[in-house]
Amino acid sequence: MATGFFTDTTVCIGCKACEVACKEWNQLPDDGFVFSGMSYDNTVMLGASTWRHVAFVERRRNDDFSWLMMSDVCKHCRSAACLEVCPTGAIVRTEFGSVYVQPDICNGCGYCVVACPFGVIDRREDDGRAWKCTLCYDRQRGGLEPACAKACPTDSIRFGEVDELRRLAEARVSTLHGEGVSDAYLYGVDQPGTDGLNAFFLLVDEPEVYNLPPDPSTPTKVAASSWSHVLAAGAALLGATVVAVVGGRQR
Amino acid sequence: MSDGRYIDPRIGSVSGEAGSQRVEHIPEKRLEELAAKAWDQVPSEGGRDTYYERPVIKPPVWKWYIPAYFVAGGAAGAAATLGAVAQSFGGEAMRPLVKRCRLIAMAGTSIGTGFLVADLGVRSKFLNMLRVFRPTSPMSVGSFILAPTAGAAAASVVLPGALGDLAGLLAGALGPGLASYTAILTSNTSVPLWAASRKALPAMYVSSAASAATSLLHLTGSSERAVTILDVAASIGELASGYAIEQEASKVERVGRPLHEGTSADLWKASKIATIVGLVLALFGGRRTKKVGAFVGLLGSVAAKFAIFRAGIASAHDPRATFEQQRASVS
């Protein structure tokens, strides 16, 4: 039984309570304070010390102004690139179906950073290890919901069993369609490249607008074909070497 | 200085999920970058199709150690292979070549391992690389290729007679794997350019590995015909697979762009020129010019691996490369 998040961006008000609750509960250090010029988004991105990030999109639509907000988080992919490429076994799947990095095992090789199709996990330079959202593993062990979902004042972040969340989300999309918000759709529920996300989203514009990849895929999906090319290249090297040695023998 | 947590130790304890995260400084580079960009455009103006030009994926944190390892490990793998083949089919006449191959294999694997350890965020935990075997991780598979190859290569140099030969054969059996697995290590990522060139990359890496190994052999005094034949084959392989990579990566123009624009493109071009010069000198040069050719060829194969590395990082910084690549495969 997997738990996850359903983040309904249509009711997000951009208060960043989730960001603050996450930092506070997990005792994450600050990232420094700077004025980014990116609307109200001075957090800018998810990172080793930032496990929730509220994106602010300012759009011009039909000569009118529209504002989109979305609280981004680790997607806890069912087929997780970071976990699949981790060579140390530091990244594991927990009993809650979430993807968890064990800090005492991670040696900071950085492979998960390039593997993640969402740009979620990152290595902190002064710490040396990779970090990301744990889906509040400690709180879940204690029977509590994650800090961000607890703090969200509009229930834009809903926590629960993934199957239950999915029903909720589909109902919400129908409601929105009925109210005339025809752009509403679910992002990540049945994503072929990741086998679906345990933390999925309700969006009202293209994924790119929120800085989400339109068709992400864990690199491992094409690994068999990639390995076949590696084997062919290795065989070619061996073949060329044999030809060179036999052909180069002094007669 | 403050650790950025603002927790009064008299009142609270630091035991949360990120409590052990070490903070020595707030990432200044990021702050400078952001401050420099602030308000260069009113957010709601202009036809933006990205999120404030921010990358979608995280650009690699790998430093120059990684392409340097690709060069050292590749040369070692190719040298180990040549050494084993020469010892099996080359007869007595090739014993000096076998010896040099083993030395290069030993040096390459040990220097290469040094590069890999140097790139780790927590160097003291490098042995965790052998903690589990994960077939879905090319880095895990590679660790289990590199470790025995390094051991066998060292044993082939140190051990006498038949034992040394046995170790040489073992290193040679693993050599092709060592020279080629780094290609899938590179392409099995979300970096647009690397992922796009996953089919041509292994041929490129293997050719470049063989070229580096034969160049080193020439430079250390090997003038055997076998070395020249392999050198010529490797150089032709480098040029052909380089072309194939450009074709593969440029299926989506935006993805392949770093091979045509910027410092990675300059490096890429330089590598091609160096490979051609090395090839011409290997084919038509005299004794001395052949050595010059070997040196230029070595530079070419180093430049090629650094060019691919840099080009991948550039493509990771470009959100449109990620978007357009994925949109192209959707439709």
Tab-separated table of C-alpha atoms in Angstrom, chain A residues 26-32 34-39 41 43-46 48-49 51 55-56 58 60 65 83-89 91 100 103-109 111 113-119 121-124 126-129 131 137-138 206 208 211-216 219 222 225-227 229-230 233-234 237-238 241 244-245 247 249 251, chain B residues 3-7 13-26 30-31 34-35 38-39 43-44 48 51-52 54-63 81-82 85-86 89-90 94 119-122 125 128-129 131-132 134 136-141 176 179-180 184-185 188-191 198-199 202-203 206 210 225-226 229-230 323 326-327 330:
chain	number	residue	atom	x	y	z
A	26	ASN	CA	12.992	18.238	8.697
A	27	GLN	CA	15.407	20.783	10.177
A	28	LEU	CA	16.708	21.786	6.786
A	29	PRO	CA	19.122	24.707	6.588
A	30	ASP	CA	18.197	27.835	4.638
A	31	ASP	CA	19.562	28.416	1.128
A	32	GLY	CA	20.425	32.044	1.660
A	34	VAL	CA	18.018	36.546	-2.411
A	35	PHE	CA	15.621	38.417	-4.625
A	36	SER	CA	15.286	36.304	-7.770
A	37	GLY	CA	13.011	38.497	-9.846
A	38	MET	CA	10.956	35.415	-10.686
A	39	SER	CA	7.560	36.694	-9.549
A	41	ASP	CA	9.301	32.674	-6.326
A	43	THR	CA	13.017	29.700	-3.680
A	44	VAL	CA	13.649	29.048	-7.391
A	45	MET	CA	13.978	25.262	-7.381
A	46	LEU	CA	13.945	22.035	-5.449
A	48	ALA	CA	19.296	19.251	-1.431
A	49	SER	CA	17.989	21.613	1.260
A	51	TRP	CA	12.175	19.685	-0.547
A	55	ALA	CA	6.355	27.885	-8.454
A	56	PHE	CA	4.722	31.177	-9.488
A	58	GLU	CA	2.648	34.841	-14.479
A	60	ARG	CA	-0.633	36.892	-20.261
A	65	PHE	CA	-3.314	38.502	-16.404
A	83	LEU	CA	16.860	4.455	-6.981
A	84	GLU	CA	17.647	2.365	-10.051
A	85	VAL	CA	21.014	4.017	-10.702
A	86	CYS	CA	22.188	4.347	-7.083
A	87	PRO	CA	25.291	2.130	-6.935
A	88	THR	CA	25.553	1.991	-3.133
A	89	GLY	CA	22.030	0.927	-2.279
A	91	ILE	CA	18.316	4.886	-2.097
A	100	TYR	CA	14.174	7.297	0.543
A	103	PRO	CA	22.310	9.574	4.433
A	104	ASP	CA	24.628	7.190	6.301
A	105	ILE	CA	25.179	5.107	3.157
A	106	CYS	CA	25.215	7.714	0.360
A	107	ASN	CA	28.769	8.447	-0.749
A	108	GLY	CA	27.867	11.356	-2.969
A	109	CYS	CA	28.637	9.845	-6.384
A	111	TYR	CA	24.560	9.592	-10.327
A	113	VAL	CA	21.354	13.846	-9.774
A	114	VAL	CA	21.825	13.247	-13.516
A	115	ALA	CA	19.352	10.365	-13.595
A	116	CYS	CA	16.297	12.111	-12.112
A	117	PRO	CA	14.081	13.279	-14.998
A	118	PHE	CA	12.489	15.943	-12.780
A	119	GLY	CA	15.591	17.655	-11.408
A	121	ILE	CA	17.423	15.282	-6.047
A	122	ASP	CA	20.642	17.249	-5.624
A	123	ARG	CA	24.012	16.937	-3.944
A	124	ARG	CA	24.871	19.560	-1.365
A	126	ASP	CA	29.509	21.226	1.634
A	127	ASP	CA	27.725	18.086	2.827
A	128	GLY	CA	28.750	15.924	-0.128
A	129	ARG	CA	25.647	13.724	-0.134
A	131	TRP	CA	19.192	14.722	-0.421
A	137	TYR	CA	9.206	9.025	6.658
A	138	ASP	CA	9.568	9.792	10.358
A	206	GLU	CA	1.086	22.542	-20.350
A	208	GLU	CA	6.389	23.056	-19.418
A	211	ASN	CA	8.813	23.552	-15.405
A	212	LEU	CA	7.656	19.938	-15.451
A	213	PRO	CA	8.946	17.615	-18.195
A	214	PRO	CA	6.147	16.750	-20.682
A	215	ASP	CA	7.106	13.085	-21.093
A	216	PRO	CA	9.698	12.091	-18.485
A	219	PRO	CA	16.653	6.078	-18.306
A	222	VAL	CA	15.931	1.717	-22.591
A	225	SER	CA	18.977	-1.658	-25.924
A	226	SER	CA	21.768	0.603	-24.619
A	227	TRP	CA	23.614	-2.394	-23.171
A	229	HIS	CA	25.253	-1.340	-28.121
A	230	VAL	CA	27.839	-1.442	-25.344
A	233	ALA	CA	31.284	-1.995	-29.096
A	234	GLY	CA	33.216	-4.171	-26.649
A	237	LEU	CA	37.257	-3.699	-29.759
A	238	LEU	CA	38.205	-7.302	-29.099
A	241	THR	CA	42.582	-6.102	-31.473
A	244	ALA	CA	45.661	-6.045	-35.458
A	245	VAL	CA	47.782	-8.596	-33.567
A	247	GLY	CA	47.806	-9.061	-39.032
A	249	ARG	CA	52.786	-10.544	-36.705
A	251	ARG	CA	56.593	-13.284	-40.767
B	3	ASP	CA	24.062	26.568	10.299
B	4	GLY	CA	20.985	28.103	8.712
B	5	ARG	CA	18.595	26.157	10.941
B	6	TYR	CA	17.982	28.791	13.617
B	7	ILE	CA	17.535	26.232	16.364
B	13	SER	CA	17.766	19.218	19.447
B	14	VAL	CA	18.707	18.631	15.821
B	15	SER	CA	17.412	15.133	15.079
B	16	GLY	CA	15.132	15.581	12.051
B	17	GLU	CA	15.401	13.767	8.716
B	18	ALA	CA	17.885	16.385	7.519
B	19	GLY	CA	19.459	16.946	10.910
B	20	SER	CA	22.736	15.397	9.813
B	21	GLN	CA	23.028	17.595	6.728
B	22	ARG	CA	26.342	19.401	7.079
B	23	VAL	CA	26.299	23.125	6.469
B	24	GLU	CA	29.563	24.975	6.054
B	25	HIS	CA	28.340	27.731	3.810
B	26	ILE	CA	25.191	28.815	2.054
B	30	ARG	CA	23.643	30.118	-6.678
B	31	LEU	CA	22.925	33.384	-4.895
B	34	LEU	CA	20.221	34.613	-9.084
B	35	ALA	CA	21.024	38.146	-7.982
B	38	ALA	CA	16.955	39.447	-11.003
B	39	TRP	CA	14.454	41.527	-12.929
B	43	PRO	CA	7.796	38.077	-15.516
B	44	SER	CA	4.443	38.438	-17.244
B	48	ARG	CA	8.154	32.851	-22.398
B	51	TYR	CA	9.963	28.677	-16.377
B	52	TYR	CA	12.219	31.757	-16.198
B	54	ARG	CA	15.514	27.573	-15.335
B	55	PRO	CA	16.768	24.092	-16.247
B	56	VAL	CA	14.193	21.296	-15.884
B	57	ILE	CA	16.710	18.729	-14.725
B	58	LYS	CA	19.639	19.231	-12.389
B	59	PRO	CA	22.840	19.828	-14.327
B	60	PRO	CA	25.486	17.201	-13.471
B	61	VAL	CA	27.509	17.776	-10.308
B	62	TRP	CA	30.349	15.710	-11.771
B	63	LYS	CA	33.631	17.539	-12.150
B	81	THR	CA	42.699	-6.228	-24.116
B	82	LEU	CA	45.615	-5.705	-26.497
B	85	VAL	CA	45.514	-10.784	-27.272
B	86	ALA	CA	49.188	-10.112	-27.993
B	89	PHE	CA	48.564	-14.749	-30.513
B	90	GLY	CA	51.608	-12.527	-30.828
B	94	MET	CA	55.391	-9.270	-28.915
B	119	ASP	CA	34.844	13.103	-7.494
B	120	LEU	CA	32.806	11.580	-4.643
B	121	GLY	CA	31.048	13.868	-2.219
B	122	VAL	CA	32.143	11.601	0.651
B	125	LYS	CA	32.895	6.005	1.713
B	128	ASN	CA	30.244	1.588	-0.561
B	129	MET	CA	30.460	1.256	-4.363
B	131	ARG	CA	28.306	-2.690	-0.995
B	132	VAL	CA	25.548	-4.008	-3.279
B	134	ARG	CA	22.660	-3.335	-8.796
B	136	THR	CA	20.093	-1.422	-13.225
B	137	SER	CA	22.952	0.921	-12.347
B	138	PRO	CA	25.755	1.137	-14.918
B	139	MET	CA	27.883	2.659	-12.161
B	140	SER	CA	27.399	-0.415	-9.986
B	141	VAL	CA	28.113	-2.777	-12.893
B	176	PRO	CA	36.495	-4.496	-23.434
B	179	ALA	CA	36.510	0.479	-22.186
B	180	SER	CA	32.830	0.445	-23.132
B	184	ILE	CA	26.060	3.600	-20.890
B	185	LEU	CA	27.115	5.233	-17.633
B	188	ASN	CA	21.724	6.214	-18.855
B	189	THR	CA	20.815	9.676	-17.548
B	190	SER	CA	18.242	12.388	-18.130
B	191	VAL	CA	20.849	14.684	-19.707
B	198	ARG	CA	23.109	6.389	-26.399
B	199	LYS	CA	23.493	4.157	-29.472
B	202	PRO	CA	29.716	3.111	-27.005
B	203	ALA	CA	31.482	2.994	-30.401
B	206	VAL	CA	35.708	2.297	-27.371
B	210	ALA	CA	41.834	2.187	-28.251
B	225	ARG	CA	52.738	-3.043	-36.800
B	226	ALA	CA	49.907	-4.364	-34.606
B	229	ILE	CA	46.926	-1.171	-37.311
B	230	LEU	CA	44.844	-0.793	-34.144
B	323	PHE	CA	11.141	19.896	-23.547
B	326	GLN	CA	10.344	14.790	-25.012
B	327	ARG	CA	7.771	16.463	-27.242
B	330	VAL	CA	5.596	12.016	-27.947
